[in-house]
JSON list of N, CA and C in Angstrom, two decimals:
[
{"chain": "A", "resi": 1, "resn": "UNK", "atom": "N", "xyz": [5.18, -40.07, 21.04]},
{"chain": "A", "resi": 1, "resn": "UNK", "atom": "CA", "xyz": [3.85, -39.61, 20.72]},
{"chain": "A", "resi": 1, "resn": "UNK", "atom": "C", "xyz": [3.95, -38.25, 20.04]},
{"chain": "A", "resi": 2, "resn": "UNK", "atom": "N", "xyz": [3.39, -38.21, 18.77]},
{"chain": "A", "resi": 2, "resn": "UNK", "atom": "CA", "xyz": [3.35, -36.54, 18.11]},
{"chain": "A", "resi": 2, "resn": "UNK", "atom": "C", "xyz": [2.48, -36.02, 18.31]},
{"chain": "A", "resi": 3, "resn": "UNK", "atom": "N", "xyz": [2.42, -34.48, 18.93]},
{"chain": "A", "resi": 3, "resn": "UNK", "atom": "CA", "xyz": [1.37, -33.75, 19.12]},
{"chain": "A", "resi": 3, "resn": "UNK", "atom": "C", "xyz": [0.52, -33.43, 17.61]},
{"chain": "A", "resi": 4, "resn": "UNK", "atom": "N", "xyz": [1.34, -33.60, 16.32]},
{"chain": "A", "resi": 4, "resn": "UNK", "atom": "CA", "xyz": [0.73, -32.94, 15.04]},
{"chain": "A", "resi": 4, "resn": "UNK", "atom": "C", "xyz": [-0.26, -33.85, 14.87]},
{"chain": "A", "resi": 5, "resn": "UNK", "atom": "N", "xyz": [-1.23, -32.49, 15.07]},
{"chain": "A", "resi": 5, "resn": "UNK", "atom": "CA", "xyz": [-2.40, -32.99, 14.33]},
{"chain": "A", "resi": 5, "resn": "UNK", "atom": "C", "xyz": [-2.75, -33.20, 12.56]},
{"chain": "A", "resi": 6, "resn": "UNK", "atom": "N", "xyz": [-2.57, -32.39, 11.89]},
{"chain": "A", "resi": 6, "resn": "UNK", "atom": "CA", "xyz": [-2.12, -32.13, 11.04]},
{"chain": "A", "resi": 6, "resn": "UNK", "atom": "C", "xyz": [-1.70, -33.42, 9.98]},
{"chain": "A", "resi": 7, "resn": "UNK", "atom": "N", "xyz": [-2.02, -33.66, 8.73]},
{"chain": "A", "resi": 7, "resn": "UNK", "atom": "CA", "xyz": [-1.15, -34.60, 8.05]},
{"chain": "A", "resi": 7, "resn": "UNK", "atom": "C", "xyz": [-0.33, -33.36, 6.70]},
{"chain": "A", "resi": 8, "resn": "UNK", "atom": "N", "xyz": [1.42, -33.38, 6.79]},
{"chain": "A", "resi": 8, "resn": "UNK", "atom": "CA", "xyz": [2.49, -32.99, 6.84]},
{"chain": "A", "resi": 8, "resn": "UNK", "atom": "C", "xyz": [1.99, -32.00, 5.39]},
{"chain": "A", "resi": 9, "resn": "UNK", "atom": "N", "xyz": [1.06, -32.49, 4.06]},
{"chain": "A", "resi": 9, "resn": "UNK", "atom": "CA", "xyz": [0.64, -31.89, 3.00]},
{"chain": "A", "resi": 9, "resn": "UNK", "atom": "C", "xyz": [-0.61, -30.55, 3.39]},
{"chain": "A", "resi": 10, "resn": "UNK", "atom": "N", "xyz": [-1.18, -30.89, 4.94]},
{"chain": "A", "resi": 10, "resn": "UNK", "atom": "CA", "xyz": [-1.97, -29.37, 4.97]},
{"chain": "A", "resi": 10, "resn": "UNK", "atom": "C", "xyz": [-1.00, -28.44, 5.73]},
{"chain": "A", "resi": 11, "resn": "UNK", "atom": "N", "xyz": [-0.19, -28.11, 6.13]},
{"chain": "A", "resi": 11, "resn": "UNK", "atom": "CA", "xyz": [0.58, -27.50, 6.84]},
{"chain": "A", "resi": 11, "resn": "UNK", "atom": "C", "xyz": [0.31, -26.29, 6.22]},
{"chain": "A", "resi": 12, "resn": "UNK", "atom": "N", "xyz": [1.00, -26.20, 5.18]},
{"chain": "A", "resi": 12, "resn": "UNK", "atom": "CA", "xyz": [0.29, -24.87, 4.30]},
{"chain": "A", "resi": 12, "resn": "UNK", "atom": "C", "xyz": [1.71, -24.32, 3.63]},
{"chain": "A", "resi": 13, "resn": "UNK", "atom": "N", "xyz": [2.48, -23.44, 4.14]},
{"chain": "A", "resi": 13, "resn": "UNK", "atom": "CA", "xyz": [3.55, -22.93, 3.53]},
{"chain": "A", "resi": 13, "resn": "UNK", "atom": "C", "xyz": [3.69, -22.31, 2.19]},
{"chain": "A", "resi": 14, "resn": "UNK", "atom": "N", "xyz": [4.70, -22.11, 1.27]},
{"chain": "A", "resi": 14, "resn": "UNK", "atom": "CA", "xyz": [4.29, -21.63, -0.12]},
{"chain": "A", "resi": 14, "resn": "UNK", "atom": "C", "xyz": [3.74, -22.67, -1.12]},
{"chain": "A", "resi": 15, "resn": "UNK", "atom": "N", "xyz": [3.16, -22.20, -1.79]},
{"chain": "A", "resi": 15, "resn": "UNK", "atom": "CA", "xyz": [2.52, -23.25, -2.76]},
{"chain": "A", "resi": 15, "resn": "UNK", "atom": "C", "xyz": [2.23, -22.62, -4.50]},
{"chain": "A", "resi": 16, "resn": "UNK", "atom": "N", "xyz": [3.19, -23.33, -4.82]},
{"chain": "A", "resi": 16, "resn": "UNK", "atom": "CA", "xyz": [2.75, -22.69, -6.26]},
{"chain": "A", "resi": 16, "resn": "UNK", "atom": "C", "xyz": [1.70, -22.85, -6.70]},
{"chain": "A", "resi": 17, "resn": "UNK", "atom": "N", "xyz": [0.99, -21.57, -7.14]},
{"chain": "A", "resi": 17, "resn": "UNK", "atom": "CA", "xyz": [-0.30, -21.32, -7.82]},
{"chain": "A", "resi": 17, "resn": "UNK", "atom": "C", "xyz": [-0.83, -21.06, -9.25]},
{"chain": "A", "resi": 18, "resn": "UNK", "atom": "N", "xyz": [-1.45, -21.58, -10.33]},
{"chain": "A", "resi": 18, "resn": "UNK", "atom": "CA", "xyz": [-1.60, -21.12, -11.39]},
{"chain": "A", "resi": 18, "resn": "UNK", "atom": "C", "xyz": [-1.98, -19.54, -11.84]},
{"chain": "A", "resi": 19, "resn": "UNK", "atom": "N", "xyz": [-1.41, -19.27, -12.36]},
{"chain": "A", "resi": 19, "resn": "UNK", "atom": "CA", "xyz": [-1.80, -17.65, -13.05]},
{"chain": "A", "resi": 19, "resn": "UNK", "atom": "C", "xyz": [-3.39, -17.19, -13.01]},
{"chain": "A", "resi": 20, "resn": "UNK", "atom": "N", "xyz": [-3.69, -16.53, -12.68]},
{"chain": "A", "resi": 20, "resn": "UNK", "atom": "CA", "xyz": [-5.17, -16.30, -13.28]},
{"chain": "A", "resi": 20, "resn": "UNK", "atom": "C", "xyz": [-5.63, -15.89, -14.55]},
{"chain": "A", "resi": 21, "resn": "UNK", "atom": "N", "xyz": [-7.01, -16.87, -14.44]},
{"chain": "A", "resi": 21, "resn": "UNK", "atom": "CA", "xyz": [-6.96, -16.86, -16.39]},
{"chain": "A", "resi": 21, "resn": "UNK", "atom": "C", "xyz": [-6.93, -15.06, -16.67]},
{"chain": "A", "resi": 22, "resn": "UNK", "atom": "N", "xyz": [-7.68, -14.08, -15.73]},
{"chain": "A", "resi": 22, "resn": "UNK", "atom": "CA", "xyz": [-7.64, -13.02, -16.62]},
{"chain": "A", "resi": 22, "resn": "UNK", "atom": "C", "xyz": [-6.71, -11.84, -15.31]},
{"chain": "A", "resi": 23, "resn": "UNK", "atom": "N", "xyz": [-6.42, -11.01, -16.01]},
{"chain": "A", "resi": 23, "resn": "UNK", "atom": "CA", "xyz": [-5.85, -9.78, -14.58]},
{"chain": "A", "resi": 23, "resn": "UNK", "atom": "C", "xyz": [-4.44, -10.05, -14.09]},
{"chain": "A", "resi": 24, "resn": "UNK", "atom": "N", "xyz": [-4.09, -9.66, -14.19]},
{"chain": "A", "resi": 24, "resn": "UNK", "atom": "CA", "xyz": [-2.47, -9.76, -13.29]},
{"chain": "A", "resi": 24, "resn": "UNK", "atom": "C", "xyz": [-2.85, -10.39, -11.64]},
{"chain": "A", "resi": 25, "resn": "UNK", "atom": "N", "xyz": [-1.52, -10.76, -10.94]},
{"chain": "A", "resi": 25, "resn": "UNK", "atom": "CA", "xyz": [-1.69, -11.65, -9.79]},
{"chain": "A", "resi": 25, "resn": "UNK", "atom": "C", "xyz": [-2.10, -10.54, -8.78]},
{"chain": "A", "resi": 26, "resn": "UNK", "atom": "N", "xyz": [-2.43, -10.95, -8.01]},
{"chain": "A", "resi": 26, "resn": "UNK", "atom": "CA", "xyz": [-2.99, -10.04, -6.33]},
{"chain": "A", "resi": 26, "resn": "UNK", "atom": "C", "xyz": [-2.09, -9.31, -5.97]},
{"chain": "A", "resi": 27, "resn": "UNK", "atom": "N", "xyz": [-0.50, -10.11, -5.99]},
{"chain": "A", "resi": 27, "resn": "UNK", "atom": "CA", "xyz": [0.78, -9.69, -5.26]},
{"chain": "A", "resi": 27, "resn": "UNK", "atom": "C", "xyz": [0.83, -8.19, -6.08]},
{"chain": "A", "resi": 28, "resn": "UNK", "atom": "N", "xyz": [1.24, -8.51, -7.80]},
{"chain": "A", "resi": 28, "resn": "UNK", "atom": "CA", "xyz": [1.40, -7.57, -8.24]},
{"chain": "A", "resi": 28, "resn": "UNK", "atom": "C", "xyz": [0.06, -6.20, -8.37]},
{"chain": "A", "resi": 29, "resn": "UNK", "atom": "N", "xyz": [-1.18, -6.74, -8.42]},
{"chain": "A", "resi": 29, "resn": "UNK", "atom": "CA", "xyz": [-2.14, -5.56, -8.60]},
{"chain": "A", "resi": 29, "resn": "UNK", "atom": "C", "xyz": [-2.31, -5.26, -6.63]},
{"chain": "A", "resi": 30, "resn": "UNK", "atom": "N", "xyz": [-1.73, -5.52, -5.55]},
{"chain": "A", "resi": 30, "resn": "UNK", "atom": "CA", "xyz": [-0.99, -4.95, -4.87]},
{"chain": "A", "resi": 30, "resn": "UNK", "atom": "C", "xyz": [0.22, -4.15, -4.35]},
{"chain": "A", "resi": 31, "resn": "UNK", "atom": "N", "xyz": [1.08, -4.38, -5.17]},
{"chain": "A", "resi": 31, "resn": "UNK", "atom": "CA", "xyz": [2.60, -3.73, -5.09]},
{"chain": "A", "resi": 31, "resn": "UNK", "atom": "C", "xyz": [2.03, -2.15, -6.22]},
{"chain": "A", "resi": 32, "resn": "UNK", "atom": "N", "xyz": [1.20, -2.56, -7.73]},
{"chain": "A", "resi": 32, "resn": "UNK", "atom": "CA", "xyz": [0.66, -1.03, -8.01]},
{"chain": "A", "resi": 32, "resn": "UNK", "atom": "C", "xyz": [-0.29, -0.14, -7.59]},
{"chain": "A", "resi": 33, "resn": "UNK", "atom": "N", "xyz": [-1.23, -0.90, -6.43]},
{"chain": "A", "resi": 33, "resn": "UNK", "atom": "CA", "xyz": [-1.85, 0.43, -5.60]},
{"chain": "A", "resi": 33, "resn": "UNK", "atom": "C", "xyz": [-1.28, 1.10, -5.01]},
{"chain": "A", "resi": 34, "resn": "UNK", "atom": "N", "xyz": [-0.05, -0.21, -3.79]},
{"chain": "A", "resi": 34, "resn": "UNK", "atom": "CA", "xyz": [0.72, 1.09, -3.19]},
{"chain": "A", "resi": 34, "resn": "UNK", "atom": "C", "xyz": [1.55, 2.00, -3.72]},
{"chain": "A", "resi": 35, "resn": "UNK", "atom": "N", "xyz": [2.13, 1.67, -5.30]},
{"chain": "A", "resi": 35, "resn": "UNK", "atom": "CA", "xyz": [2.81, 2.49, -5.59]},
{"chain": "A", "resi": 35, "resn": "UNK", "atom": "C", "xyz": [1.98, 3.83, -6.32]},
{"chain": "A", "resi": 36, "resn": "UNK", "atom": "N", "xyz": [0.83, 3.63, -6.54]},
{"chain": "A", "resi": 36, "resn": "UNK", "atom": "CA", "xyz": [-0.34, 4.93, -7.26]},
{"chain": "A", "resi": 36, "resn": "UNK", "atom": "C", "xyz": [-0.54, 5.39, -6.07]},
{"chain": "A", "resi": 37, "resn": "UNK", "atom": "N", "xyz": [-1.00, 5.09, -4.70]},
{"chain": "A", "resi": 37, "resn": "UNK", "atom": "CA", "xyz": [-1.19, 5.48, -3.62]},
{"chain": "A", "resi": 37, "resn": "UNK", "atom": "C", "xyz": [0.06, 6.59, -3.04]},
{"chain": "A", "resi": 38, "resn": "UNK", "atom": "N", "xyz": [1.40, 6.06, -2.75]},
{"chain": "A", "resi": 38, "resn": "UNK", "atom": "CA", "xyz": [2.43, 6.80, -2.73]},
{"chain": "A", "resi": 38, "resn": "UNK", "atom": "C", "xyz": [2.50, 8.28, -3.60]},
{"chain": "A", "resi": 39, "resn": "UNK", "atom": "N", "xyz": [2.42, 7.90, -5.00]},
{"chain": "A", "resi": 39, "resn": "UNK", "atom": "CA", "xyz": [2.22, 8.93, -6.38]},
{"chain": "A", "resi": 39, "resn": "UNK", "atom": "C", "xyz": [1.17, 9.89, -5.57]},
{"chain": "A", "resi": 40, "resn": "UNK", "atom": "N", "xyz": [0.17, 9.52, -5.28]},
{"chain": "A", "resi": 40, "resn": "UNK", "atom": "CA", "xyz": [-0.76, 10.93, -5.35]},
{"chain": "A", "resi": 40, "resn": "UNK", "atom": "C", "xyz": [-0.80, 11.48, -3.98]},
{"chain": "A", "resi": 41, "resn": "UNK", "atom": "N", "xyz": [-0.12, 10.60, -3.08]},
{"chain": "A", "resi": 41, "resn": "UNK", "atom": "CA", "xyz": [-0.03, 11.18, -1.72]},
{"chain": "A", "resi": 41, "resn": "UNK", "atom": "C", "xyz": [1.16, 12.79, -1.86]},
{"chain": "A", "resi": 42, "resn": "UNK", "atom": "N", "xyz": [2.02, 11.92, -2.78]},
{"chain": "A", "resi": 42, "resn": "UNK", "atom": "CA", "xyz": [2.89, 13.12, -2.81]},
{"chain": "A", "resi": 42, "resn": "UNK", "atom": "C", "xyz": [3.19, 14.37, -4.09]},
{"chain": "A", "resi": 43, "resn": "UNK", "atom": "N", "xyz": [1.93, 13.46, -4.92]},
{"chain": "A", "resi": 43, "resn": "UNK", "atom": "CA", "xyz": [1.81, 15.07, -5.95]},
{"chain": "A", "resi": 43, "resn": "UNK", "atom": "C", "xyz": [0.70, 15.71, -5.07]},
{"chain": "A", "resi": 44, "resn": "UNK", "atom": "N", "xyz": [-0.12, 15.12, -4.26]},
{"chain": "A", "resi": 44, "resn": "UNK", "atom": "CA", "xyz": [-1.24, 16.42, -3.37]},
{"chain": "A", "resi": 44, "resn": "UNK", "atom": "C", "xyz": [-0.57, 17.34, -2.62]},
{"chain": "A", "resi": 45, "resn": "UNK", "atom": "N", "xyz": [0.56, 16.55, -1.78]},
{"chain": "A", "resi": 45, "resn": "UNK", "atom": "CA", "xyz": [1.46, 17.81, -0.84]},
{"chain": "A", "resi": 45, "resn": "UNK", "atom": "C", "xyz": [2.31, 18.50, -1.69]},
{"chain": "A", "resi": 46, "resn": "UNK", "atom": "N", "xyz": [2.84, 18.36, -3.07]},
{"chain": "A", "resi": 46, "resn": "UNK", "atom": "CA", "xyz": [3.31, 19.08, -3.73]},
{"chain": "A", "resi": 46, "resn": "UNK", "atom": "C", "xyz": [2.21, 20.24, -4.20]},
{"chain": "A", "resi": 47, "resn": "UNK", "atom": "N", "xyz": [0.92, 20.07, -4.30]},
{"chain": "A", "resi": 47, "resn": "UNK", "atom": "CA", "xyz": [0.36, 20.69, -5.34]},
{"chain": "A", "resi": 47, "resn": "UNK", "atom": "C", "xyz": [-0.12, 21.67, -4.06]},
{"chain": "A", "resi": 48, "resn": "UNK", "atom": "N", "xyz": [-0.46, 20.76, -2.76]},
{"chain": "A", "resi": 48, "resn": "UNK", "atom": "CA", "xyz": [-0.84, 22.06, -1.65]},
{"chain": "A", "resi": 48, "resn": "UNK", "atom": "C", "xyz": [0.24, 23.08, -0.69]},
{"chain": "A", "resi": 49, "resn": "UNK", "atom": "N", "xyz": [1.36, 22.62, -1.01]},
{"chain": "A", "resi": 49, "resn": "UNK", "atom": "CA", "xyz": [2.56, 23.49, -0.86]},
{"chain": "A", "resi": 49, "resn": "UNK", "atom": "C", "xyz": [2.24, 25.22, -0.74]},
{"chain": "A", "resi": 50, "resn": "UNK", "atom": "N", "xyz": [1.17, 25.81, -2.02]},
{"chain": "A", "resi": 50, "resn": "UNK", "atom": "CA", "xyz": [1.25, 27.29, -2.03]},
{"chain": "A", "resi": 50, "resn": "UNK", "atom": "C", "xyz": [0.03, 27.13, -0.79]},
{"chain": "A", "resi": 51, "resn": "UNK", "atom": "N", "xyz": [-0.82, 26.70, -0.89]},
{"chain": "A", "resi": 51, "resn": "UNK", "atom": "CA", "xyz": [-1.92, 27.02, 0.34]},
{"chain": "A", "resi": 51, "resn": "UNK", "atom": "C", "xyz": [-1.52, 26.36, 1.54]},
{"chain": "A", "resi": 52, "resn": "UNK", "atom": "N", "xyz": [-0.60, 25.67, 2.12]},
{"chain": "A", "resi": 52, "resn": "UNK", "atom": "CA", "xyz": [-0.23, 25.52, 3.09]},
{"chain": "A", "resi": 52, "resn": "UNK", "atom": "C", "xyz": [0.91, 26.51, 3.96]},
{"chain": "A", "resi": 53, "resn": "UNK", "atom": "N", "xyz": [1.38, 27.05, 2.48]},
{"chain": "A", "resi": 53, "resn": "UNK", "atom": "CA", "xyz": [2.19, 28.41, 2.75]},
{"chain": "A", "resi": 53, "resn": "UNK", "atom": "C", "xyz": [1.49, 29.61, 3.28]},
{"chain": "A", "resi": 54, "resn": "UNK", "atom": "N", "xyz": [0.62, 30.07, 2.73]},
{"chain": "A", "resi": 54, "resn": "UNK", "atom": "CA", "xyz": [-0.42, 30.67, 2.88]},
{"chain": "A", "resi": 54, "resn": "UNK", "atom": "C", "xyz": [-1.10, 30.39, 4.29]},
{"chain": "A", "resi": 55, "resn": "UNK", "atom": "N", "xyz": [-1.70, 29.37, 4.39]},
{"chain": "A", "resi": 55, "resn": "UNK", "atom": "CA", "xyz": [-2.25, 29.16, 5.40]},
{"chain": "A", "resi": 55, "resn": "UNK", "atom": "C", "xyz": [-1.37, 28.89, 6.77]},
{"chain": "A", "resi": 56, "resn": "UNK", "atom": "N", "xyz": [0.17, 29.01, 6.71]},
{"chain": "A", "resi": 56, "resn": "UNK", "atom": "CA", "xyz": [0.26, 29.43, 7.85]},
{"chain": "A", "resi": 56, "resn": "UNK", "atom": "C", "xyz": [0.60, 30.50, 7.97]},
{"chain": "A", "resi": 57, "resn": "UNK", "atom": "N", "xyz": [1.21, 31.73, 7.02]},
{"chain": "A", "resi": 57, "resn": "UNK", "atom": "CA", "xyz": [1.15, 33.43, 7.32]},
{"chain": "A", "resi": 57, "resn": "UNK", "atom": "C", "xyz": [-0.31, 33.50, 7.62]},
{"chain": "A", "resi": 58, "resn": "UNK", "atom": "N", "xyz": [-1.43, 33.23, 7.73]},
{"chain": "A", "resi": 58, "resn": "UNK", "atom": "CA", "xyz": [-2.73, 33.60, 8.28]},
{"chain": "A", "resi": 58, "resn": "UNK", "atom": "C", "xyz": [-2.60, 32.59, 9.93]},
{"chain": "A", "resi": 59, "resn": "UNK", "atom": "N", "xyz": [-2.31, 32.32, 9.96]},
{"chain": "A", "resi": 59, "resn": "UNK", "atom": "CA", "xyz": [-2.74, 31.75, 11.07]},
{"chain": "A", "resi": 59, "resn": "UNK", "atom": "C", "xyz": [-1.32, 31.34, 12.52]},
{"chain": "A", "resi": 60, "resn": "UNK", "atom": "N", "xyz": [-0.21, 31.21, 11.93]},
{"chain": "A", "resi": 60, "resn": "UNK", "atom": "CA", "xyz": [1.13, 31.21, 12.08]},
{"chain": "A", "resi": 60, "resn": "UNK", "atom": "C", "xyz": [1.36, 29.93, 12.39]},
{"chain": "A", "resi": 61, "resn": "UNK", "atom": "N", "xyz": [2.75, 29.58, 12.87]},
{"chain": "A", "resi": 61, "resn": "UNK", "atom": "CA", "xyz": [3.14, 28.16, 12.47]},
{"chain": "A", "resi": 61, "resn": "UNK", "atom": "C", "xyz": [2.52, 27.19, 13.44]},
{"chain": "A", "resi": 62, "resn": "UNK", "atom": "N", "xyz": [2.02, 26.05, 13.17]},
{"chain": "A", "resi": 62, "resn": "UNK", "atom": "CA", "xyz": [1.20, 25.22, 14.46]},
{"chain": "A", "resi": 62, "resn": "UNK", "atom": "C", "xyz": [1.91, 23.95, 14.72]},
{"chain": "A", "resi": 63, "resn": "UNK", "atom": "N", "xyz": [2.62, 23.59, 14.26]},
{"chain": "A", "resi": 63, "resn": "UNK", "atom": "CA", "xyz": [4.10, 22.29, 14.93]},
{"chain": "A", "resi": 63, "resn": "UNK", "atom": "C", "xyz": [5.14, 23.28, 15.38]},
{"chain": "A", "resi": 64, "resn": "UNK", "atom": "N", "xyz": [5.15, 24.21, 15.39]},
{"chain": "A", "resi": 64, "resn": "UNK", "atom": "CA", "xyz": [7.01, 24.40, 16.18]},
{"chain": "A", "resi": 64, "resn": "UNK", "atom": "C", "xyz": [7.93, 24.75, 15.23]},
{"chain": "A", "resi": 65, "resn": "UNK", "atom": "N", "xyz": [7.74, 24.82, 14.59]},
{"chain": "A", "resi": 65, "resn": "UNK", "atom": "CA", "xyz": [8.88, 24.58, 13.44]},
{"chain": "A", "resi": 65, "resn": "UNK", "atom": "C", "xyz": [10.07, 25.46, 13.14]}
]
């Protein structure tokens, strides 16, 4: 007796998909947010570097460091 309910074609797994007619795929206009996301996470801590300098001679160091 098989418990599958299931007939063996919905299971699901990978499935090749046609291109979309317009826009690049999901995967890829996912893989370039996180990589623009990464980009500006780390030109902001570059760019706040002098006021974080700053702001701890005013206030002094607050992790331990």
């Amino acid at each position: 007796m098989s418990l599958n309910v299931f007939a063996p074609d919905e299971l699901g797994g990978l499935t090749r998909r046609r291109a979309p007619s317009s826009g690049l795929r999901p995967a890829i206009r996912f893989a370039i947010a996180s990589l623009l996301t990464l980009a500006w996470v780390a030109f902001s801590v570059w760019v706040s570097a002098p006021w974080r300098d700053e702001l701890e001679r005013a206030t002094g160091p607050v992790m331990g460091g």
